[in-house]
Coordinates of C-alpha atoms in Angstrom, one line a residue:
Chain A
A1 CA 12.6 -8.5 0.9
L2 CA 9.7 -7.3 3.2
S3 CA 10.2 -4.0 5.0
S4 CA 7.6 -3.0 7.5
A5 CA 9.3 0.4 8.2
S6 CA 8.9 1.6 4.6
A7 CA 6.1 3.9 3.6
A8 CA 5.7 2.1 0.3
S9 CA 2.8 -0.3 -0.3
G10 CA 5.2 -3.0 -1.6
T11 CA 8.9 -3.3 -2.1
A12 CA 11.2 -5.8 -3.7
F13 CA 15.0 -6.2 -4.2
Y14 CA 16.2 -8.3 -7.2
E15 CA 19.7 -9.7 -7.8
Q16 CA 20.8 -11.3 -11.0
G17 CA 24.5 -11.8 -11.5
K18 CA 26.0 -8.4 -11.0
I19 CA 22.7 -6.6 -11.5
R20 CA 21.0 -5.3 -8.3
I21 CA 17.7 -3.4 -8.5
S22 CA 15.3 -2.3 -5.9
C23 CA 11.7 -1.3 -6.5
A24 CA 9.1 0.5 -4.3
V25 CA 5.4 0.4 -5.3
Y26 CA 3.0 3.1 -4.0
G27 CA -0.7 2.6 -4.4
P28 CA -3.4 2.2 -5.3
R29 CA -4.0 5.8 -4.2
Q30 CA -5.9 8.8 -5.4
G31 CA -5.1 9.5 -9.1
R32 CA -4.6 12.8 -10.8
R33 CA -7.1 12.3 -13.5
S34 CA -10.4 12.2 -11.6
N35 CA -12.6 11.1 -14.5
A36 CA -10.7 7.9 -15.4
R37 CA -12.6 4.6 -15.8
A38 CA -9.6 2.5 -15.0
G39 CA -6.5 3.0 -12.9
S40 CA -3.2 4.3 -14.2
F41 CA 0.2 2.8 -13.8
D42 CA 3.3 5.0 -13.8
C43 CA 6.9 3.9 -13.5
D44 CA 9.9 6.0 -12.6
F45 CA 13.2 4.4 -13.5
R46 CA 16.6 5.7 -12.5
Y47 CA 20.1 4.6 -12.2
A48 CA 22.0 5.4 -9.0
P49 CA 25.0 7.6 -9.9
F50 CA 27.4 4.7 -9.0
A51 CA 25.4 2.0 -10.8
C52 CA 27.4 1.6 -13.9
S53 CA 31.0 0.6 -13.2
W54 CA 32.4 2.0 -16.4
K55 CA 31.2 5.6 -15.9
R56 CA 29.6 7.8 -13.3
R57 CA 26.1 9.0 -14.1
S58 CA 24.6 12.4 -13.4
H59 CA 21.9 12.4 -10.7
V60 CA 19.6 14.3 -13.1
R61 CA 17.3 11.9 -14.9
G62 CA 18.6 11.4 -18.5
A63 CA 16.7 10.7 -21.7
D64 CA 17.5 7.0 -21.7
E65 CA 16.1 6.7 -18.1
K66 CA 12.9 8.3 -19.3
E67 CA 12.7 5.9 -22.3
I68 CA 13.2 2.9 -20.1
S69 CA 10.5 4.2 -17.7
L70 CA 8.1 4.1 -20.7
I71 CA 9.3 0.6 -21.7
L72 CA 8.6 -0.7 -18.2
E73 CA 5.2 0.9 -18.1
H74 CA 4.3 -0.8 -21.4
A75 CA 5.7 -4.1 -20.4
V76 CA 4.0 -4.4 -16.9
A77 CA 0.7 -2.4 -17.3
P78 CA -1.1 -5.2 -19.3
A79 CA -0.6 -7.6 -16.4
I80 CA -2.3 -5.3 -13.8
R81 CA -6.1 -5.4 -13.4
L82 CA -6.4 -1.6 -13.8
E83 CA -10.2 -1.8 -14.2
A84 CA -10.4 -2.8 -10.6
Y85 CA -9.0 0.5 -9.5
P86 CA -11.0 3.4 -11.1
K87 CA -9.6 6.8 -10.4
A88 CA -6.6 5.4 -8.6
C89 CA -3.0 5.4 -9.6
I90 CA -0.2 2.9 -9.0
D91 CA 3.4 4.3 -8.9
A92 CA 6.5 2.1 -9.2
F93 CA 9.9 3.6 -8.4
V94 CA 12.8 1.6 -9.7
T95 CA 16.4 2.3 -8.6
V96 CA 19.2 0.4 -10.2
I97 CA 21.9 0.0 -7.6
E98 CA 24.3 -1.9 -9.8
S99 CA 24.0 -2.5 -13.5
D100 CA 25.6 -4.8 -16.2
G101 CA 24.2 -4.8 -19.7
K102 CA 21.3 -2.4 -20.6
A103 CA 18.9 -5.0 -21.9
A104 CA 19.6 -7.4 -19.0
T105 CA 19.0 -4.5 -16.5
I106 CA 15.7 -3.7 -18.1
A107 CA 14.6 -7.3 -17.9
A108 CA 15.7 -7.5 -14.3
A109 CA 13.7 -4.3 -13.6
I110 CA 10.6 -5.9 -15.0
N111 CA 11.0 -8.9 -12.8
C112 CA 11.6 -6.6 -9.8
I113 CA 8.4 -4.6 -10.4
S114 CA 6.4 -7.8 -10.7
A115 CA 7.6 -9.0 -7.3
A116 CA 7.0 -5.6 -5.7
L117 CA 3.4 -5.4 -7.2
A118 CA 2.6 -8.8 -5.8
D119 CA 4.1 -7.7 -2.4
A120 CA 1.8 -4.7 -2.4
G121 CA -1.3 -7.0 -2.9
I122 CA -2.2 -5.3 -6.2
E123 CA -4.5 -7.4 -8.4
M124 CA -2.8 -8.8 -11.5
Y125 CA -3.7 -11.2 -14.2
D126 CA -0.3 -12.8 -13.9
S127 CA 3.3 -12.0 -12.9
V128 CA 5.4 -10.7 -15.7
A129 CA 8.8 -12.3 -16.2
A130 CA 11.4 -10.9 -18.6
C131 CA 14.7 -11.9 -20.1
S132 CA 17.1 -10.5 -22.6
M133 CA 19.3 -12.1 -25.2
G134 CA 22.1 -11.0 -27.5
L135 CA 23.0 -12.5 -30.9
A136 CA 26.7 -13.4 -30.9
G137 CA 27.5 -14.9 -34.3
A138 CA 24.9 -17.6 -34.8
R139 CA 24.0 -18.3 -31.1
W140 CA 21.7 -16.4 -28.8
V141 CA 23.4 -15.6 -25.4
A142 CA 21.2 -14.9 -22.5
D143 CA 21.6 -11.9 -20.1
C144 CA 24.6 -10.2 -21.8
A145 CA 27.1 -8.3 -19.7
Q146 CA 27.9 -4.8 -21.1
P147 CA 30.9 -5.8 -23.2
E148 CA 29.1 -8.8 -24.6
E149 CA 26.1 -6.6 -25.5
D150 CA 28.3 -4.0 -27.2
A151 CA 29.8 -6.8 -29.3
A152 CA 26.5 -8.5 -30.2
L153 CA 24.8 -8.1 -33.6
C154 CA 21.3 -7.9 -32.2
S155 CA 19.8 -7.6 -28.7
M156 CA 16.3 -8.7 -27.9
L157 CA 14.2 -8.3 -24.7
I158 CA 10.9 -10.2 -24.2
A159 CA 8.4 -9.7 -21.3
Y160 CA 6.1 -12.7 -21.0
M161 CA 3.3 -13.9 -18.7
P162 CA 3.7 -17.6 -18.5
G163 CA 0.4 -18.4 -16.8
A164 CA -1.6 -16.6 -19.5
D165 CA 0.9 -17.6 -22.2
E166 CA 1.0 -14.0 -23.6
I167 CA 4.0 -11.8 -24.5
T168 CA 3.5 -8.3 -23.2
Y169 CA 6.5 -6.6 -24.7
I170 CA 9.3 -7.2 -27.3
L171 CA 12.2 -4.8 -27.7
Q172 CA 14.7 -5.5 -30.4
H173 CA 17.9 -3.6 -31.4
G174 CA 19.5 -4.8 -34.7
K175 CA 18.6 -7.1 -37.6
T176 CA 17.6 -10.8 -37.5
T177 CA 16.4 -13.3 -39.9
P178 CA 12.9 -14.8 -39.3
E179 CA 14.4 -18.1 -38.1
Q180 CA 16.6 -16.3 -35.7
T181 CA 13.6 -14.3 -34.4
D182 CA 11.6 -17.5 -33.9
Q183 CA 14.5 -19.1 -32.1
A184 CA 14.9 -16.1 -29.9
V185 CA 11.3 -15.9 -28.9
Q186 CA 11.2 -19.6 -28.1
T187 CA 14.3 -19.5 -26.0
C188 CA 13.3 -16.3 -24.2
T189 CA 9.9 -17.6 -23.3
D190 CA 11.4 -20.8 -21.9
M191 CA 13.8 -18.7 -19.8
C192 CA 11.0 -16.4 -18.7
A193 CA 9.1 -19.4 -17.4
R194 CA 12.1 -20.3 -15.3
V195 CA 12.4 -16.8 -13.9
Y196 CA 8.7 -16.8 -13.2
A197 CA 9.1 -20.0 -11.2
V198 CA 11.8 -18.3 -9.1
I199 CA 9.5 -15.3 -8.5
C200 CA 6.5 -17.5 -7.5
R201 CA 8.6 -19.6 -5.2
Y202 CA 9.9 -16.5 -3.5
L203 CA 6.4 -15.0 -3.1
Q204 CA 5.0 -18.3 -1.7
S205 CA 7.9 -18.7 0.8
S206 CA 7.4 -15.1 2.0
L207 CA 3.8 -15.9 2.7
E208 CA 4.5 -19.0 4.8
Chain B
M1 CA -15.3 -23.5 7.2
M2 CA -18.6 -25.4 7.3
D3 CA -18.3 -29.2 7.8
I4 CA -21.7 -29.7 6.2
D5 CA -20.1 -29.2 2.8
T6 CA -18.7 -32.6 1.7
E7 CA -17.7 -31.8 -1.9
P8 CA -14.5 -33.6 -2.7
V9 CA -13.0 -30.6 -4.4
A10 CA -13.3 -28.4 -1.3
A11 CA -10.2 -29.9 0.3
D12 CA -7.8 -28.7 -2.4
V13 CA -9.3 -25.2 -2.7
A14 CA -8.9 -23.7 0.8
A15 CA -5.7 -22.7 2.6
R16 CA -3.5 -23.0 -0.5
I17 CA -0.8 -20.3 -1.1
V18 CA -1.2 -18.9 -4.6
T19 CA 0.5 -16.4 -6.8
P20 CA -1.1 -14.1 -9.3
G21 CA -2.4 -16.0 -12.3
S22 CA -2.7 -19.4 -10.6
A23 CA -5.9 -21.4 -11.3
I24 CA -7.9 -22.1 -8.2
T25 CA -10.8 -24.2 -9.4
S26 CA -12.9 -24.8 -12.5
D27 CA -15.9 -26.0 -10.5
P28 CA -18.9 -23.9 -11.6
A29 CA -20.4 -24.2 -8.1
F30 CA -18.0 -21.7 -6.6
M31 CA -18.5 -17.9 -6.7
R32 CA -15.6 -15.4 -7.1
G33 CA -14.7 -13.1 -4.2
H34 CA -12.0 -10.5 -3.6
G35 CA -8.6 -11.2 -5.0
T36 CA -9.8 -13.4 -7.9
F37 CA -10.8 -13.0 -11.5
G38 CA -12.6 -15.4 -13.8
E39 CA -11.8 -16.4 -17.4
G40 CA -14.1 -18.9 -19.0
A41 CA -15.2 -21.4 -16.3
T42 CA -12.0 -21.1 -14.3
I43 CA -11.4 -18.9 -11.2
Y44 CA -7.8 -17.5 -11.1
S45 CA -6.1 -15.7 -8.3
S46 CA -5.1 -12.1 -8.9
V47 CA -2.9 -11.5 -5.8
A48 CA -0.2 -13.5 -3.9
G49 CA -1.9 -14.8 -0.8
V50 CA -3.9 -17.5 0.9
V51 CA -7.1 -19.0 -0.6
E52 CA -10.1 -18.7 1.7
R53 CA -13.3 -20.5 1.2
I54 CA -16.6 -19.7 3.0
N55 CA -19.3 -22.0 1.8
K56 CA -19.4 -21.3 -2.0
L57 CA -17.4 -18.1 -2.0
V58 CA -13.7 -18.4 -2.9
S59 CA -11.4 -15.4 -2.2
V60 CA -7.7 -14.8 -1.9
R61 CA -6.4 -12.8 1.0
S62 CA -3.0 -11.1 0.5
L63 CA -0.6 -10.1 3.4
K64 CA -0.9 -6.4 2.6
Q65 CA -4.2 -5.0 1.8
R66 CA -5.2 -1.4 1.2
Y67 CA -7.8 -0.1 3.7
S68 CA -11.3 -0.2 2.2
G69 CA -13.8 1.7 4.2
E70 CA -17.1 0.4 5.5
I71 CA -20.1 2.4 6.6
G72 CA -19.7 3.3 10.3
D73 CA -15.9 3.1 10.4
I74 CA -14.3 5.6 12.7
I75 CA -11.2 7.1 11.0
V76 CA -8.6 9.8 11.1
G77 CA -7.9 11.6 7.8
R78 CA -5.7 14.4 6.5
I79 CA -7.2 17.2 4.3
T80 CA -5.5 17.2 1.0
E81 CA -7.6 19.6 -1.0
V82 CA -10.3 22.3 -0.5
A83 CA -12.9 22.2 -3.3
A84 CA -16.3 23.6 -3.8
K85 CA -18.4 22.9 -0.8
R86 CA -16.3 19.9 0.1
W87 CA -12.9 18.8 1.3
R88 CA -10.9 15.9 -0.1
V89 CA -9.4 13.8 2.7
D90 CA -6.5 11.3 2.6
V91 CA -7.8 8.2 4.4
N92 CA -5.1 5.7 3.4
S93 CA -7.4 4.1 0.9
R94 CA -7.5 3.7 -2.9
Q95 CA -9.2 7.0 -3.3
D96 CA -9.4 10.1 -1.2
G97 CA -12.5 10.4 1.0
V98 CA -14.8 13.4 0.7
L99 CA -16.0 15.5 3.6
L100 CA -19.0 17.6 2.5
L101 CA -19.6 21.1 4.0
S102 CA -23.1 19.9 4.9
S103 CA -21.6 17.1 7.0
I104 CA -19.7 19.1 9.5
N105 CA -20.7 20.9 12.7
L106 CA -20.6 24.6 12.3
P107 CA -19.1 26.5 15.2
G108 CA -21.4 28.3 17.6
G109 CA -22.7 25.4 19.7
I110 CA -26.3 25.5 18.6
Q111 CA -27.2 24.1 15.2
R112 CA -27.2 26.9 12.8
R113 CA -27.9 26.9 9.1
K114 CA -25.1 26.9 6.5
S115 CA -24.8 30.3 5.0
E116 CA -23.1 31.5 1.8
S117 CA -20.3 33.1 3.7
D118 CA -19.5 29.6 5.2
E119 CA -18.9 28.4 1.6
L120 CA -16.5 31.2 0.9
Q121 CA -14.4 30.7 4.1
M122 CA -14.0 26.9 4.1
R123 CA -10.4 27.2 5.0
S124 CA -11.5 28.7 8.4
F125 CA -12.9 25.3 9.2
F126 CA -10.4 22.9 7.6
A127 CA -7.4 23.9 5.6
E128 CA -5.0 21.6 3.7
G129 CA -2.9 19.5 6.1
D130 CA -5.3 19.5 9.0
L131 CA -6.2 16.2 10.7
V132 CA -9.8 15.3 11.1
F133 CA -11.5 12.7 13.2
A134 CA -14.6 11.5 11.3
E135 CA -17.0 8.6 10.7
V136 CA -17.8 7.0 7.3
Q137 CA -21.3 7.9 6.4
S138 CA -21.8 6.4 3.0
Y139 CA -20.1 5.8 -0.4
F140 CA -20.2 7.9 -3.5
A141 CA -21.0 6.1 -6.8
D142 CA -17.3 5.7 -7.7
G143 CA -16.5 4.1 -4.4
A144 CA -15.0 7.1 -2.5
L145 CA -15.9 7.4 1.1
S146 CA -18.2 10.1 2.3
L147 CA -17.3 11.3 5.8
H148 CA -19.1 13.2 8.5
T149 CA -18.2 14.9 11.8
R150 CA -21.7 15.4 13.2
S151 CA -20.9 14.8 16.8
I152 CA -19.0 16.7 19.5
Q153 CA -16.3 14.1 19.8
Y154 CA -15.4 14.3 16.0
G155 CA -13.7 17.2 14.3
K156 CA -10.3 18.8 14.1
L157 CA -7.5 17.1 16.0
R158 CA -5.0 19.1 18.1
N159 CA -2.4 19.0 20.8
G160 CA -0.6 15.8 19.8
T161 CA 1.3 13.7 17.3
F162 CA 0.4 11.4 14.4
V163 CA 1.4 7.7 13.9
A164 CA 0.6 5.6 10.8
V165 CA 0.3 1.9 11.2
F166 CA -1.0 -1.1 9.1
P167 CA -4.8 -0.9 8.9
Q168 CA -5.2 -4.6 9.6
L169 CA -3.7 -4.1 13.1
V170 CA -6.5 -1.8 14.3
P171 CA -9.6 -3.9 15.0
R172 CA -13.1 -2.4 14.8
S173 CA -14.6 -1.9 18.3
R174 CA -17.2 0.1 20.1
T175 CA -15.1 3.1 20.8
H176 CA -12.0 4.4 19.1
F177 CA -11.3 7.3 21.4
H178 CA -9.6 6.3 24.6
T179 CA -8.1 8.1 27.6
L180 CA -5.1 6.2 28.8
P181 CA -4.3 6.0 32.6
C182 CA -1.0 7.9 31.9
G183 CA -3.1 11.0 31.1
V184 CA -2.8 10.8 27.3
D185 CA -5.7 10.6 24.8
I186 CA -5.4 8.3 21.8
V187 CA -7.6 8.0 18.7
L188 CA -7.3 4.7 16.9
G189 CA -8.5 5.2 13.3
V190 CA -9.6 1.9 11.7
N191 CA -7.7 3.1 8.5
G192 CA -4.4 2.8 10.4
Y193 CA -4.0 6.6 11.2
I194 CA -3.6 7.1 14.9
W195 CA -3.5 10.4 16.9
V196 CA -1.9 10.6 20.3
S197 CA -2.6 13.8 22.2
K198 CA -2.7 15.6 25.5
H199 CA -5.8 14.8 27.6
V200 CA -8.5 17.4 27.4
S201 CA -11.6 16.7 29.4
A202 CA -15.0 16.4 27.7
A203 CA -16.4 19.2 29.7
K204 CA -13.7 21.6 28.5
V205 CA -14.4 20.6 24.9
E206 CA -18.0 21.3 25.2
A207 CA -17.3 24.7 26.9
N208 CA -15.2 25.6 23.9
A209 CA -17.9 25.2 21.3
E210 CA -16.9 28.5 19.5
H211 CA -13.4 27.3 19.0
I212 CA -13.8 23.8 17.7
Y213 CA -11.9 24.8 14.5
S214 CA -9.1 26.6 16.2
D215 CA -5.6 25.9 15.1
C216 CA -4.0 26.8 18.5
N217 CA -2.7 24.1 20.7
E218 CA -3.2 24.3 24.4
P219 CA 0.0 24.7 26.5
I220 CA 1.5 21.3 26.9
S221 CA 4.0 20.7 29.8
D222 CA 7.2 18.7 29.4
A223 CA 5.9 15.8 31.4
E224 CA 2.9 15.6 29.1
R225 CA 5.1 15.8 26.0
E226 CA 7.2 12.9 27.3
A227 CA 4.1 10.8 27.9
I228 CA 2.8 11.6 24.4
A229 CA 6.1 10.7 22.9
R230 CA 6.4 7.5 24.9
V231 CA 2.9 6.3 23.8
A232 CA 3.6 7.2 20.2
N233 CA 6.8 5.2 20.2
C234 CA 4.9 2.3 21.8
V235 CA 2.3 2.3 19.0
Q236 CA 5.2 2.4 16.5
L237 CA 6.9 -0.6 18.0
L238 CA 3.6 -2.6 18.2
N239 CA 3.2 -1.8 14.5
R240 CA 6.7 -3.0 13.5
L241 CA 6.2 -6.3 15.3
Y242 CA 2.7 -6.9 14.0
V243 CA 0.9 -6.7 17.3
K244 CA -2.8 -5.7 17.2
I245 CA -3.2 -2.1 18.4
T246 CA -6.0 -1.8 21.0
E247 CA -6.4 0.2 24.2
T248 CA -5.2 -2.8 26.2
S249 CA -2.1 -3.5 24.1
V250 CA -1.0 0.2 24.2
I251 CA -1.5 0.3 28.0
F252 CA 0.6 -2.9 28.4
A253 CA 3.3 -1.6 26.1
Y254 CA 3.4 1.7 28.0
E255 CA 3.7 0.0 31.4
E256 CA 6.4 -2.4 30.1
S257 CA 8.3 0.5 28.5
L258 CA 8.7 2.6 31.7
G259 CA 12.0 0.8 32.4
H260 CA 13.6 2.4 29.3
A261 CA 14.0 6.0 28.1
A262 CA 11.3 7.1 25.6
K263 CA 13.8 7.7 22.9
D264 CA 15.3 4.2 23.2
L265 CA 12.0 2.4 22.6
L266 CA 12.5 2.0 18.8
S267 CA 15.9 0.3 18.7
Q268 CA 15.5 -3.2 17.5
D269 CA 16.3 -5.2 20.6
V270 CA 14.3 -3.1 23.0
A271 CA 11.3 -3.1 20.6
A272 CA 11.4 -6.8 20.2
E273 CA 11.7 -7.4 23.9
L274 CA 8.8 -5.1 24.7
A275 CA 6.6 -6.6 21.9
H276 CA 7.1 -10.1 23.2
S277 CA 6.3 -9.1 26.8
V278 CA 3.1 -7.4 25.5
M279 CA 2.1 -10.5 23.6
A280 CA 2.7 -12.6 26.6
R281 CA 0.5 -10.4 28.8
L282 CA -2.2 -10.3 26.2
K283 CA -2.2 -14.1 26.0
Q284 CA -2.3 -14.4 29.8
Q285 CA -5.2 -12.0 30.0
A286 CA -7.1 -13.9 27.3
S287 CA -6.7 -17.2 29.1

C-alpha cells in the first residue's frame, strides 16, 4: 500500500490469514558509523499491545522482540546491495498489528520488509520470501496458528531468495531426522517461490 | 530511444516492469546503469521499476528515488551537526552534505579573512536546526555533497515555514528563488525541501549585511501569515497529487485556492479538485 503522506521512504502492509503486519523503511540516510565501507541495515520489530489475542503485551520492547529484530536483520540483510550505500544506514520498523503463530509472524514480517524495501527503491539482489512450517506427527504443516505451533514437535522457518536460488536464513526449534529436514527445506522453498510470485505481482501492479 | 539501433533484442529490453533480481538481458553489447547489477554475463535489475534503455546503456528507474545531488544544484538543507571547521547538513540524500567554514560568507559585507575566532564561534553563524539555502559546489571522495553559500542570495533562511516534497517533483531551472504576486517569497530546493517566507526586498537584504546570520524574524502581519500558510498548503497538496512544483503551478494553485479557507485546502476532496484544475490550467498554458 503506497502512502504519499508518510515520512518513510517506503512502506508496506502484509496480510496472511489472521496475521497483519506493517513495515516502514527509512533510508538510505546518514549512518552513525562514519567510516563504514558498506551501508548498515537495522530492523526494529515490535508487537502492538493488542496484537496477540491470547494476552495483552506490554508496550515496552521485550527480549523476544529484540531477538526477532536480529533474526529479521540476518534474514534480509544479505539480499540488500549494501556496498552501494557506503556510510548510509537503512532502518526498517516493523509493527505487528495482529499475530497468529510466532514462526508464521516472523515469516510474514520478512515478506513485509521485502515489499517495503522494494517500495523505497533500495537496491537489492532479490526479494526475500519466507515461510514457516510445523511438524505435526509425520507431516509438515505450513503457517501454523498459535495452538498448532504449541502442539507441534518442531517448527522451522526458512527465508529464501528464489531468483538467486539461495537460502538466507533457517531457524529451527526442535528435533528432526535428516529426511524430515530435507523434506521441510524442499517444501518451504517451493512455498517461498509462491509467496515471492505474489510479492512480485503486487510490485508490478503498483508500478503500472 | 534511437531508431538507428535495429538490434532484435532491443525490443524486449526497454519499457518492461521488473522486480529486484529479474534478469534483463545477457547480451554483452549492453552496459549497466543505475538500478542494475551484473553477475557473469547477465544484467539483473536491483530495484522494482521500469527498464530504460538509451543506446547501449540499460538502467532501471524506480518510482521513489533518493535525491542524489549534482554540481550546481540549488538546495535547502537543515544543519544537523557542528563539527571542526564545517557543518553537516541534512539534504534529503543518502548522506548528509558538508558546508565548510571556508565556503560561507562572513558577516560584515566586505570580504574579510577567516580568523581563529570564527572557528571558535561557529554556532554564531549556523547552529543545529538552522535552515540554509545553498548551492552544491562539488563532491567529497565518499560521495557527500560539498555546499557553499558564497552569494548574497544564499545563506540562513528566516521569516517563514518549511515544506518537504518529493524531490522528483521539483524540476531544475534557472532560478529557484521566486517572489510570488501574492507577496510571498518561495525557495524551491531541488532536493525537495521548500521554504515559504515573507517577502523581503533585495535592497533590504543588502543593507543588512551585518545581520545575515541573525536568528530574529522580522515582524510578520496576520495577512502575511495567512498568505504564507496558504502557499505552504498549496505546495503540500501539489505534492500529494504528484503535480510538478514550479513557480507557475504554485501561482495557479494559489489563485484556484482563494475560494476556500486556507485551513481547508488539505482535505482530500478540496485538494483533489484544486490539483485537477491546476493540471488543466498547466495543460492549457502549454498548448
